[in-house]
Amino acid sequence: EPTSAGVMRYALKKENFEIAIAETGEEALVRFEEFQPDLILLDVMLPGIDGYETCRRLHQTHGPEAATVIFLTGKSRPEDVVAGLDAGGVDYLSKPFSPREALARIRTHLSIREQAEKQQALIDQLSRANEAKNRFLGMAAHDLRNPLASVRNLAEFLSDQTLGPLTPDQASLVQTIRETSHGMLGLVNELLDFSAIEAGVLHLNPAPTPLADLVDHAVRLASMEAAKKGTSIRIVAGDDQSTIMADPSKVTQVIDNLLSNAVKYSPPGSEITVEIQSSATGYTLAVSDEGPGIPPAEFDRLFQDYSRLSTKPTGGEKSTGLGLAICRKIIEAHHGEISAENLPGRGCQFRFTLPASS
């Protein structure tokens, strides 16, 4: 309506807004391309396509980049308001309108839009910084892995005394080098895994896999480290036919991590229990220890990136704070769940559930 448009145009000009006017919905869509407005005041009753359809087409074409739309119309029944909001409008002004109220609403919605654009710009900036960080971690870890592997392998070669016998002091130093390089290599591998997962390159190669076989193999390896603390690992008899459709190497990585953590935080002479439980929907692996447990206030940080709890390993082992975060991402990629809880009295239990193979 020329009168309404004139009143609104006058009020907006006084506030130094830059404006453009279109008399039809079709013209508005064309003018939008040229004018690129931040906000649109849109009547419902228009020649040709109505305001609702104009708004829908605007959002279909431009998506999140479309301008904020406020409907300004004499159609003020509740169903008309709902139709306007469903079409993509954010507000509804009924005729006759107050220019002061209209200006107040316009300022409010423009402020909201400005804040949203600033937030999106910040998100984009943080996303780029995160990608750069992951690339740096990946490159640094990759460059460190080979030298560390060489140091570890040379230490193992020396410890075999192939080049001749070692004195007790020399053997002790070589063992220290071997253990330290092995621990550092584990940290570097975690950084590589994490940077790959964050970059979206976690590739799974699922196959029917006996879960019990993965557990047996992982427990044999972890038992060697546990023996140094006088800690034992006991497998509670599970279903030998437990078959999951999963990537065996990735699931093994999760089991190794849970066992490694249990050994790290278990006091000398304690026992770690590994149990496989079956249900109609899948299989659960539970690793229980007799350590100090998880501080209740820190549960929400357990599976977060770079998260370290106040509880310290009993042998002074190092950690990147990425192991459980990697476990969570691997299990979720398999459409499973992972969780932890403190046990009555002492210790905690980590458990993950994976679907059974179909």
mmCIF file of N, CA, C and O in Angstrom, residues 90 111 128 161 291 312 315-316 341 349:
data_model
loop_
_atom_site.group_PDB
_atom_site.id
_atom_site.type_symbol
_atom_site.label_atom_id
_atom_site.label_comp_id
_atom_site.label_asym_id
_atom_site.label_seq_id
_atom_site.Cartn_x
_atom_site.Cartn_y
_atom_site.Cartn_z
ATOM 1 N N VAL A 90 10.762 -13.385 11.225
ATOM 2 C CA VAL A 90 11.179 -13.396 12.626
ATOM 3 C C VAL A 90 10.255 -12.557 13.497
ATOM 4 O O VAL A 90 10.312 -12.656 14.727
ATOM 5 N N SER A 111 20.295 -5.660 15.473
ATOM 6 C CA SER A 111 21.320 -5.920 16.479
ATOM 7 C C SER A 111 21.542 -7.418 16.647
ATOM 8 O O SER A 111 22.685 -7.888 16.744
ATOM 9 N N ARG A 128 39.325 -22.223 11.644
ATOM 10 C CA ARG A 128 40.572 -22.172 10.860
ATOM 11 C C ARG A 128 41.787 -22.377 11.765
ATOM 12 O O ARG A 128 42.749 -23.066 11.396
ATOM 13 N N GLN A 161 72.041 -57.311 24.184
ATOM 14 C CA GLN A 161 73.485 -57.541 24.359
ATOM 15 C C GLN A 161 74.108 -58.245 23.145
ATOM 16 O O GLN A 161 75.051 -59.020 23.270
ATOM 17 N N GLY A 291 41.947 -48.729 41.699
ATOM 18 C CA GLY A 291 42.625 -47.456 41.917
ATOM 19 C C GLY A 291 41.784 -46.478 42.724
ATOM 20 O O GLY A 291 40.760 -46.846 43.313
ATOM 21 N N LYS A 312 46.619 -38.867 39.861
ATOM 22 C CA LYS A 312 47.916 -39.075 39.228
ATOM 23 C C LYS A 312 48.218 -40.564 39.062
ATOM 24 O O LYS A 312 47.861 -41.377 39.920
ATOM 25 N N GLY A 315 52.681 -44.754 38.829
ATOM 26 C CA GLY A 315 54.079 -44.940 38.431
ATOM 27 C C GLY A 315 54.668 -43.724 37.756
ATOM 28 O O GLY A 315 55.745 -43.798 37.159
ATOM 29 N N GLY A 316 53.977 -42.585 37.826
ATOM 30 C CA GLY A 316 54.491 -41.361 37.218
ATOM 31 C C GLY A 316 54.409 -41.343 35.703
ATOM 32 O O GLY A 316 55.084 -40.549 35.042
ATOM 33 N N GLU A 341 32.304 -45.253 35.533
ATOM 34 C CA GLU A 341 31.665 -45.048 36.823
ATOM 35 C C GLU A 341 32.595 -45.520 37.929
ATOM 36 O O GLU A 341 33.424 -46.409 37.720
ATOM 37 N N GLN A 349 35.281 -48.280 36.844
ATOM 38 C CA GLN A 349 35.052 -49.187 35.724
ATOM 39 C C GLN A 349 34.775 -48.385 34.463
ATOM 40 O O GLN A 349 33.930 -47.489 34.459
#
